[in-house]
Short mmCIF file of C-alpha atoms (C1' of nucleotides) in Angstrom, two decimals:
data_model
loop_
_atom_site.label_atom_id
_atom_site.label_comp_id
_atom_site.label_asym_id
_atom_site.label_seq_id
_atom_site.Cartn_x
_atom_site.Cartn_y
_atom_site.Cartn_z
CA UNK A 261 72.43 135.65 192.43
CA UNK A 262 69.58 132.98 191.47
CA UNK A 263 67.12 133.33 194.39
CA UNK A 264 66.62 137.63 195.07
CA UNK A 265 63.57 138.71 194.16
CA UNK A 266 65.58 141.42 191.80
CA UNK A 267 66.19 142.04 188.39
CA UNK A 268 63.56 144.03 186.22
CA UNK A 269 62.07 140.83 184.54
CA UNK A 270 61.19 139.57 188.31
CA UNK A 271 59.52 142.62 189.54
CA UNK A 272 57.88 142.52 185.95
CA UNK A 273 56.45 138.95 186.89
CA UNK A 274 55.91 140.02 190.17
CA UNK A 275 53.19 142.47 188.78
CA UNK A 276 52.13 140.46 186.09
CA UNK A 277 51.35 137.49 189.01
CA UNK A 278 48.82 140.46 190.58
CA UNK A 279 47.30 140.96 187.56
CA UNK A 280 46.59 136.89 186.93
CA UNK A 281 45.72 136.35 190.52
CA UNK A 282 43.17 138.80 189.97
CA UNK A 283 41.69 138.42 186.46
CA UNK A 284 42.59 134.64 185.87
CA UNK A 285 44.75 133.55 182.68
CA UNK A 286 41.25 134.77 180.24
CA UNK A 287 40.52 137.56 182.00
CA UNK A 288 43.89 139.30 182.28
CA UNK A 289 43.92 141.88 178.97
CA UNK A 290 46.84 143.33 177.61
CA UNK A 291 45.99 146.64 178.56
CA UNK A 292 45.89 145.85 182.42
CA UNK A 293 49.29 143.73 182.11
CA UNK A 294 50.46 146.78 181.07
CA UNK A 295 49.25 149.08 183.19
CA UNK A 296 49.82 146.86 186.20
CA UNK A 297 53.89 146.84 184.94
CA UNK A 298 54.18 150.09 183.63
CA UNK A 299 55.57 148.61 180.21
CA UNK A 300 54.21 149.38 177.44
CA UNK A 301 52.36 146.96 174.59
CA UNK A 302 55.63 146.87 172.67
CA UNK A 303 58.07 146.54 175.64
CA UNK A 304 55.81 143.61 177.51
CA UNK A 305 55.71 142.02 173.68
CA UNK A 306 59.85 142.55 173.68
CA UNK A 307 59.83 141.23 177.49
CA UNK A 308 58.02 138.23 176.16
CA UNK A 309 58.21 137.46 172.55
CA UNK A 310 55.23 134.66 173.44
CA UNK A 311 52.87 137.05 174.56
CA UNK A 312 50.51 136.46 177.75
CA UNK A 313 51.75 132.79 177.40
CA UNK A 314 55.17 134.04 177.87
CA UNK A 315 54.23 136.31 180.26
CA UNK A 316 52.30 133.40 182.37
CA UNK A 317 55.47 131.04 181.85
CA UNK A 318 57.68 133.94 183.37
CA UNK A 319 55.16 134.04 186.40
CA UNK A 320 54.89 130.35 187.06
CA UNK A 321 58.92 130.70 187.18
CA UNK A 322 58.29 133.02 189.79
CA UNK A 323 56.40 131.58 191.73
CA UNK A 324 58.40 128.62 191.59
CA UNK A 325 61.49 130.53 193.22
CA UNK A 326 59.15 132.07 195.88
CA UNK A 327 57.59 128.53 196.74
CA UNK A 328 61.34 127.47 197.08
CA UNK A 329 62.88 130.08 199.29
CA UNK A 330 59.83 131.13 200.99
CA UNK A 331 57.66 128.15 201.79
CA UNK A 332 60.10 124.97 201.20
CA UNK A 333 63.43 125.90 201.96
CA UNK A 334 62.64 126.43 205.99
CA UNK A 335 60.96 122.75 205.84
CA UNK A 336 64.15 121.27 204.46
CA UNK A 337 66.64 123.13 207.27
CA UNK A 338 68.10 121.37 210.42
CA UNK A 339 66.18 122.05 213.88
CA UNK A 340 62.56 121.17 215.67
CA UNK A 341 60.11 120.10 212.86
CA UNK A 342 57.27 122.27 214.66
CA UNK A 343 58.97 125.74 214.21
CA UNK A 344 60.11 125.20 210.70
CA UNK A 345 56.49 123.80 209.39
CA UNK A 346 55.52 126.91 211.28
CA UNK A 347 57.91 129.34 209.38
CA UNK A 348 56.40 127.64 206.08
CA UNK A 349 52.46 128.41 207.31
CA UNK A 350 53.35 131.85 208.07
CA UNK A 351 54.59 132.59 204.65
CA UNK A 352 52.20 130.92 202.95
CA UNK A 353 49.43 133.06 205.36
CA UNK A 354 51.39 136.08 204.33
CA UNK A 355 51.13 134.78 200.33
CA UNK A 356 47.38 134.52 200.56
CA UNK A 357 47.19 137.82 202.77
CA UNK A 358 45.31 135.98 205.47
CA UNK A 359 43.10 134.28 202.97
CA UNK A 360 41.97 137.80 201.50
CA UNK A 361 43.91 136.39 198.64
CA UNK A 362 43.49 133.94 195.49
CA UNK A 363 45.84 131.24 194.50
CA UNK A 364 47.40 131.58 191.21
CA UNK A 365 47.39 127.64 190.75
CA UNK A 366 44.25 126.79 191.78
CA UNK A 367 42.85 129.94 188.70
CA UNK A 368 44.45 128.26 186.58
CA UNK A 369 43.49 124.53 187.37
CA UNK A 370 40.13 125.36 187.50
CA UNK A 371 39.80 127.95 184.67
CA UNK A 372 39.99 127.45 180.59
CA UNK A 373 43.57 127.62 180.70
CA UNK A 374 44.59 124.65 182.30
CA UNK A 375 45.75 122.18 179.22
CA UNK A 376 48.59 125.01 178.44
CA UNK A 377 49.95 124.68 181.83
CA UNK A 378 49.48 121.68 182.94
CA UNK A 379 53.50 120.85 183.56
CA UNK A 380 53.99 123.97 185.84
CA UNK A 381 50.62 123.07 188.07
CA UNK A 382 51.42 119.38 188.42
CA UNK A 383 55.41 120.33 189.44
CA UNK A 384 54.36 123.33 191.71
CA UNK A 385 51.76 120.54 193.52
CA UNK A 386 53.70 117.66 193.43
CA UNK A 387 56.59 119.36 194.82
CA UNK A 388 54.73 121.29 197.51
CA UNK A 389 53.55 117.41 198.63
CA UNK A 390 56.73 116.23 198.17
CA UNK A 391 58.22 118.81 200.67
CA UNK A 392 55.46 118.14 203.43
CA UNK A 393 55.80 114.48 203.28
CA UNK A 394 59.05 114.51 203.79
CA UNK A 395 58.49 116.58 207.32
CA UNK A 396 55.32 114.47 208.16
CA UNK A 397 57.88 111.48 207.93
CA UNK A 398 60.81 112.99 209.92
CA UNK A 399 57.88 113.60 212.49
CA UNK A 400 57.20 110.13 213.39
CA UNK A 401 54.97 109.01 210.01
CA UNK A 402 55.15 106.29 207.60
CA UNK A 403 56.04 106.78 204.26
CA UNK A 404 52.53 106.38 203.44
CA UNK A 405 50.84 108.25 205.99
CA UNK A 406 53.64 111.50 205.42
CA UNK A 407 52.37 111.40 201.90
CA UNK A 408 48.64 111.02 202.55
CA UNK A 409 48.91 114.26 204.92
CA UNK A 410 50.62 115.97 203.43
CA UNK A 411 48.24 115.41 200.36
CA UNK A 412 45.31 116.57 202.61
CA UNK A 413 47.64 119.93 203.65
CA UNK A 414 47.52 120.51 200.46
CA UNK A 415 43.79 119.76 199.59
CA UNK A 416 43.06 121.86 202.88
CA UNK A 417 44.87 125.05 201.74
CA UNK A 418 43.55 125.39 198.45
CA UNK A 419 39.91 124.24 199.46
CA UNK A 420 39.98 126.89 201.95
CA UNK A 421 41.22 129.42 199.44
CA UNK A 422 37.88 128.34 197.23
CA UNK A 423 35.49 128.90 200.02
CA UNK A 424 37.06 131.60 201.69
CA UNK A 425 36.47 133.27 198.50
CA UNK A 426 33.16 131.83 197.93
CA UNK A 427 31.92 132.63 201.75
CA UNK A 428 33.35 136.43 201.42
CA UNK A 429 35.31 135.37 204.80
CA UNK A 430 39.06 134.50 205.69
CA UNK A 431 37.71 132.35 208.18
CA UNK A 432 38.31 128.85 206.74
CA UNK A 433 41.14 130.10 205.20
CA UNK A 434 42.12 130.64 208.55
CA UNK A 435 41.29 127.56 210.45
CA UNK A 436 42.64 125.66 208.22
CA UNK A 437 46.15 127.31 208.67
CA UNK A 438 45.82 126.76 212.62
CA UNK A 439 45.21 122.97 212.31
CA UNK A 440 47.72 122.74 209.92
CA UNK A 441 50.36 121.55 212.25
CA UNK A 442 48.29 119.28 214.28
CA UNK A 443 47.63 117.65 210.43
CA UNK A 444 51.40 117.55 209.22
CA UNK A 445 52.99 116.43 212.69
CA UNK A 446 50.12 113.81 214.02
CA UNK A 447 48.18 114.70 216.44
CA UNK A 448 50.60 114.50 219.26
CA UNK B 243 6.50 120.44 188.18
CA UNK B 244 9.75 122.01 189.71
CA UNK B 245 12.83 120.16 189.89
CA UNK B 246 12.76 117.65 187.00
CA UNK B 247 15.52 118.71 184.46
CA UNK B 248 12.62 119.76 181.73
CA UNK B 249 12.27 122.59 179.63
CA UNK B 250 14.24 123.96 176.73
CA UNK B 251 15.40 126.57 178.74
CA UNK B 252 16.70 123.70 182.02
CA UNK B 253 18.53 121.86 178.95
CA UNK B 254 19.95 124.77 177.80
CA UNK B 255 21.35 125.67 181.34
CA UNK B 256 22.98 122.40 181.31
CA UNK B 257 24.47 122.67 178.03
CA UNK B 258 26.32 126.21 179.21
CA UNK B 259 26.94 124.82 182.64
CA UNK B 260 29.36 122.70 180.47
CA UNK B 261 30.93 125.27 178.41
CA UNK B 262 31.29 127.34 181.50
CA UNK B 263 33.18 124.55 183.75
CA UNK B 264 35.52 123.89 181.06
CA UNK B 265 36.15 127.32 179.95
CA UNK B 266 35.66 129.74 183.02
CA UNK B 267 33.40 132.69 182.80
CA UNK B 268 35.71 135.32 180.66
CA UNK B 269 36.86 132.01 178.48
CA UNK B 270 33.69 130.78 177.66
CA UNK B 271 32.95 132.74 174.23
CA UNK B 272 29.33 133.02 172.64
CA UNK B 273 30.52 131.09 169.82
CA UNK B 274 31.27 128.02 171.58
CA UNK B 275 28.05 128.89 174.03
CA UNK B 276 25.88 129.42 170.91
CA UNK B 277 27.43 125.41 169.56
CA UNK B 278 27.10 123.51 172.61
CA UNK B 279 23.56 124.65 172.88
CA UNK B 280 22.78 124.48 169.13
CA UNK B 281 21.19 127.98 169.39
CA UNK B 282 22.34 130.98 167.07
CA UNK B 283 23.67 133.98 168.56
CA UNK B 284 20.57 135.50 168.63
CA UNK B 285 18.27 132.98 169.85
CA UNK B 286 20.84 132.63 172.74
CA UNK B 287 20.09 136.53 173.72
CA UNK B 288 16.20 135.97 173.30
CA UNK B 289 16.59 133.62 176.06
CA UNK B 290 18.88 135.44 178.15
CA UNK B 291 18.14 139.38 177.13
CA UNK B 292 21.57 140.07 179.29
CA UNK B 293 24.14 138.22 177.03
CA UNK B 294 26.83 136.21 179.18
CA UNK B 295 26.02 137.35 182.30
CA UNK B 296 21.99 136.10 182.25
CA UNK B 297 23.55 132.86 181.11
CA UNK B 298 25.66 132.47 183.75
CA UNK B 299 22.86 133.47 186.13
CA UNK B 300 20.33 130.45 184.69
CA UNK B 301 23.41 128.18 185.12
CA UNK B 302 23.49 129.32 188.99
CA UNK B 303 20.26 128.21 189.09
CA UNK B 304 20.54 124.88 187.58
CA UNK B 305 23.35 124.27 189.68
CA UNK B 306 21.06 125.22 193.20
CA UNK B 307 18.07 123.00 191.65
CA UNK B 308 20.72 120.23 191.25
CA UNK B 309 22.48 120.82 194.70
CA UNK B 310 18.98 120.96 195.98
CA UNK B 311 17.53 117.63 194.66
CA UNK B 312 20.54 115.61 194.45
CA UNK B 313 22.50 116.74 196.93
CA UNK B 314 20.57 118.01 199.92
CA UNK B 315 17.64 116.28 200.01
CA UNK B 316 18.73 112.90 200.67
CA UNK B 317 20.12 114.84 203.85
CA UNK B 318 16.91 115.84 205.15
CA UNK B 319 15.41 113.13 204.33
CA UNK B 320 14.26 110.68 207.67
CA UNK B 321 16.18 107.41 208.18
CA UNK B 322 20.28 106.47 209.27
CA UNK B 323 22.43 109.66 208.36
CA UNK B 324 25.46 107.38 207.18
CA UNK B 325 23.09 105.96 204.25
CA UNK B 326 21.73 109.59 203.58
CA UNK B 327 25.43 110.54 203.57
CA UNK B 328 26.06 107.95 201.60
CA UNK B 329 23.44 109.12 199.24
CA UNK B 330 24.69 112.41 199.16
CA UNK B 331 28.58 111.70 198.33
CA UNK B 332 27.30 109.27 195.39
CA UNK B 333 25.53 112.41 193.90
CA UNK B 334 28.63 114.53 194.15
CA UNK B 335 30.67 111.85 193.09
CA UNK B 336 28.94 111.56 189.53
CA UNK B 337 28.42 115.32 189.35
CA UNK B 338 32.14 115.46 189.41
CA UNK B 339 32.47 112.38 187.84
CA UNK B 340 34.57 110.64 190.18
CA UNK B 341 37.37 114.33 190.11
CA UNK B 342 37.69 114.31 186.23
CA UNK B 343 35.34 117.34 185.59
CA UNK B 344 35.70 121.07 187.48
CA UNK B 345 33.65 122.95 189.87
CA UNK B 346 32.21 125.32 188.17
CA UNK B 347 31.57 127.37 191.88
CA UNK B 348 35.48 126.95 192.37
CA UNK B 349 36.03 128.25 188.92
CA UNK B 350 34.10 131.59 189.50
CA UNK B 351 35.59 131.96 193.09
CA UNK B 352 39.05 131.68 191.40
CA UNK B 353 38.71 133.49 188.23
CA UNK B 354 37.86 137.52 187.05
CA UNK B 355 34.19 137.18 187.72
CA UNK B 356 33.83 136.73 191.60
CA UNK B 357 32.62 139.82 192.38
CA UNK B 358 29.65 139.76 189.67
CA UNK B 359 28.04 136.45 191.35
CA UNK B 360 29.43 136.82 194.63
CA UNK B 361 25.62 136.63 195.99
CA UNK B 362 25.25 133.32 193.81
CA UNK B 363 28.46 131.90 195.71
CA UNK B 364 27.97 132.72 199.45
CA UNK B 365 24.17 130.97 199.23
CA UNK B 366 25.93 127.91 197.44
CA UNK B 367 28.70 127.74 199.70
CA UNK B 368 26.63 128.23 202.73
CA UNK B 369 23.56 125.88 201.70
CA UNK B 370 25.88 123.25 201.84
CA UNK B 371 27.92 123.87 204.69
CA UNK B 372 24.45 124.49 206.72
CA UNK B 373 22.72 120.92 205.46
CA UNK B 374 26.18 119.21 206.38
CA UNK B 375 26.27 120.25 209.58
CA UNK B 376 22.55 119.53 210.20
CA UNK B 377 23.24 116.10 209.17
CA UNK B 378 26.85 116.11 211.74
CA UNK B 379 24.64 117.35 214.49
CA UNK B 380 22.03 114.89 214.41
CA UNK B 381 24.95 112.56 214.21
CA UNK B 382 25.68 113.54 217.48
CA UNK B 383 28.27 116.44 217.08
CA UNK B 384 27.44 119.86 219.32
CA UNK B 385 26.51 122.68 217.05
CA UNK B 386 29.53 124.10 216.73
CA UNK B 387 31.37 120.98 215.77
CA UNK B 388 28.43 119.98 213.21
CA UNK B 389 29.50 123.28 211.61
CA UNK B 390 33.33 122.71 211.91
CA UNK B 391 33.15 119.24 209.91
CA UNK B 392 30.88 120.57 207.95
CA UNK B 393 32.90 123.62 206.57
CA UNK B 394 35.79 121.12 206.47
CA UNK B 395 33.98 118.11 204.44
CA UNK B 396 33.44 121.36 201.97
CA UNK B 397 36.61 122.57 202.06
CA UNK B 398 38.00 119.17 201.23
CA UNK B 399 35.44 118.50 198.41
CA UNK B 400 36.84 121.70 196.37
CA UNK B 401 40.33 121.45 197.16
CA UNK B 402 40.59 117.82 196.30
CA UNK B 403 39.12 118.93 192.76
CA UNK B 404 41.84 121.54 192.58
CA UNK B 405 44.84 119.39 193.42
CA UNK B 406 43.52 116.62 191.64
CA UNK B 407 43.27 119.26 188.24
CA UNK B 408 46.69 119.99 189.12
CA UNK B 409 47.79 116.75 189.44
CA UNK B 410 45.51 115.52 186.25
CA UNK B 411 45.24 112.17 188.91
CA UNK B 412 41.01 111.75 190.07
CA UNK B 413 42.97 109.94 193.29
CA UNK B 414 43.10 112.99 195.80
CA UNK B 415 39.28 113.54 195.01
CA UNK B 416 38.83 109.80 195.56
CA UNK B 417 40.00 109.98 199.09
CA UNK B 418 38.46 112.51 199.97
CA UNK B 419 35.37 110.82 198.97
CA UNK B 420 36.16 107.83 200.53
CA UNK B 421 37.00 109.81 204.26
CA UNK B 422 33.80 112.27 204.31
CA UNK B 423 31.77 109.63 206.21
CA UNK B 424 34.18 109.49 209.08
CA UNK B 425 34.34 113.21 208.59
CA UNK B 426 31.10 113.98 208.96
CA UNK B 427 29.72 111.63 211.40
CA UNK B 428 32.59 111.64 213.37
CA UNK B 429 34.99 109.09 214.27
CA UNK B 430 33.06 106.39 214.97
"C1'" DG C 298 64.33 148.98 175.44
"C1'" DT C 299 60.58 151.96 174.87
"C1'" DC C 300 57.31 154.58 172.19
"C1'" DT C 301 53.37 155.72 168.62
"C1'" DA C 302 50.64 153.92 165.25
"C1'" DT C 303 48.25 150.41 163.17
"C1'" DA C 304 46.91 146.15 161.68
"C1'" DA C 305 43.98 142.01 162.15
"C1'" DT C 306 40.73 139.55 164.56
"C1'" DA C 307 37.66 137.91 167.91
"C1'" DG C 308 34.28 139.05 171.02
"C1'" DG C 309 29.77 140.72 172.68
"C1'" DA C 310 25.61 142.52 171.28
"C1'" DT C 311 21.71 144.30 168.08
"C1'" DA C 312 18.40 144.84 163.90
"C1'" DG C 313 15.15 143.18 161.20
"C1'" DA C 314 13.31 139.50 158.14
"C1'" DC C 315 10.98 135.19 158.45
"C1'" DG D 219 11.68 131.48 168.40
"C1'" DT D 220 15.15 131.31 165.01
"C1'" DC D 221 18.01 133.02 161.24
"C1'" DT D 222 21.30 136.18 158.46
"C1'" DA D 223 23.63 140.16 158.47
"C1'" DT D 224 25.82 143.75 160.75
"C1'" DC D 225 27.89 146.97 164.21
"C1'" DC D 226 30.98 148.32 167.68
"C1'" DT D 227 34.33 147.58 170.80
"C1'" DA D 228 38.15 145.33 172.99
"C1'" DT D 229 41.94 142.44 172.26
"C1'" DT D 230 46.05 140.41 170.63
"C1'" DA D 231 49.83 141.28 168.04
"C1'" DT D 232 53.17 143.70 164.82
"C1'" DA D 233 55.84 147.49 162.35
"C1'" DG D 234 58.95 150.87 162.49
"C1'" DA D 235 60.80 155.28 164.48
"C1'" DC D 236 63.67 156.88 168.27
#
DNA sequence: GTCTATAATAGGATAGAC
DNA sequence: GTCTATCCTATTATAGAC
């Protein structure tokens, strides 16, 4: 059953990602962890015996199943390149709720917690690149060229995240997921 | 005398802007504020009366003087827009120091304390994205296209710093570096 | 597995002497 | 303008009953 979004521990994370994406890793308190899960102090402590470093673990792991079946599993299926990269934009515009959003990832990267988790951000960003590259090259690119674009994708959605954020407007955000495909695929 | 990085109270800006970029706003404790500056708890709230939060606030400003001087001005300055480009990507390039060190703008987009220096953000975003796209327009793009690269070049320039934090590898900031000429001035 | 209660500490902020 | 000492609160974390 690996792959539902089920289970209590998964709709814990689930919440527990809100909270983070929210507050950052520093910011996120005890008290709104549990408030946001409805668990108490002792049950999020039982949950995870690690604390908010467990708890952060448990949401990187989902995250990582989400990025899997959501975003990379329709790149990796048989049929036209175009309509599965375009499957994987419209769940990742549906992730960042049209760029009203933050990104999880890029809190972390940028805030005080980013030694602790520095495995889980370099797998979730190396794999997300890995993924794209391997479309941009079934597309028509070079090895090199599937890697540097799908590099820039990558560099493109989370810049866009920043100043979307920044500018008080989904409006990068949201160019950037219309030239998306036009970046992946060549400009054909 | 304004703009040379004088003044107990400019150096002290700059010490915080460090503790703040590698900490984050709600991770950046008065202890560690209070030893990077080499100013006791107290003398810290003389200088800023409204604890974290005024601190934060002198740091905005240090970063707009900076962005101003360093950054922007080269840009208006008369003479061939590649070189005052050029000018322009070296400062940003040794601000960052060459993707090792954070954004501190991208850090308080992404973590808990958006919404207190939202006003801060927009007019930091949008000062660049306006000079940019001064500079793309007399390079011969229309208005709207100046603006496009523009919002792009800054888009790339934070999410390169993100992935490359991810990645803990300065090479996606690098080439992004190395393509915001063509980016800019259009491909020439 | 969840709760109440409580410990233990770190954090932000202030008072008052010098 | 800086220091020592202190206060208050929020925060993380644990103990032990149910």
């Amino acid at each position: 059953m690996a792959g539902a979004a089920t289970g209590s521990k998964d709709m814990a994370a689930s919440r527990l990602l809100g909270v983070f994406r929210e507050h950052g890793y520093d910011g996120a308190s005890l008290a709104e962890l549990s408030k946001a899960t409805g668990l108490g102090r002792s049950s999020l402590y039982h949950h995870f015996p690690g604390g908010k470093e467990d708890m952060a673990k448990a949401v990187f792991d989902h995250i990582h199943e989400w990025m899997e079946i959501s975003a990379l599993a329709p790149l990796r299926e048989p049929g036209d390149p175009a309509e599965r990269l375009q499957k994987m934009i419209n769940a990742i515009d549906r992730y960042y709720v049209g760029g009203y959003e933050r990104c999880l990832l890029g809190s972390f990267v940028l805030g005080g917690s980013r030694g602790r988790f520095q495995p889980q951000l370099k797998s979730s960003f190396s794999g997300l690149i890995k993924a794209l590259a391997a479309l941009a090259v079934e597309a028509g690119a070079s090895q090199e060229q599937g890697f540097e674009r799908a590099e820039e994708a990558v560099v493109q959605i989370q810049g866009s995240l920043v100043v979307s954020g920044g500018l008080d407007d989904p409006a990068p955000f949201r160019r950037v997921m219309e030239r998306l495909p036009r970046l992946i695929l060549g400009r054909s």
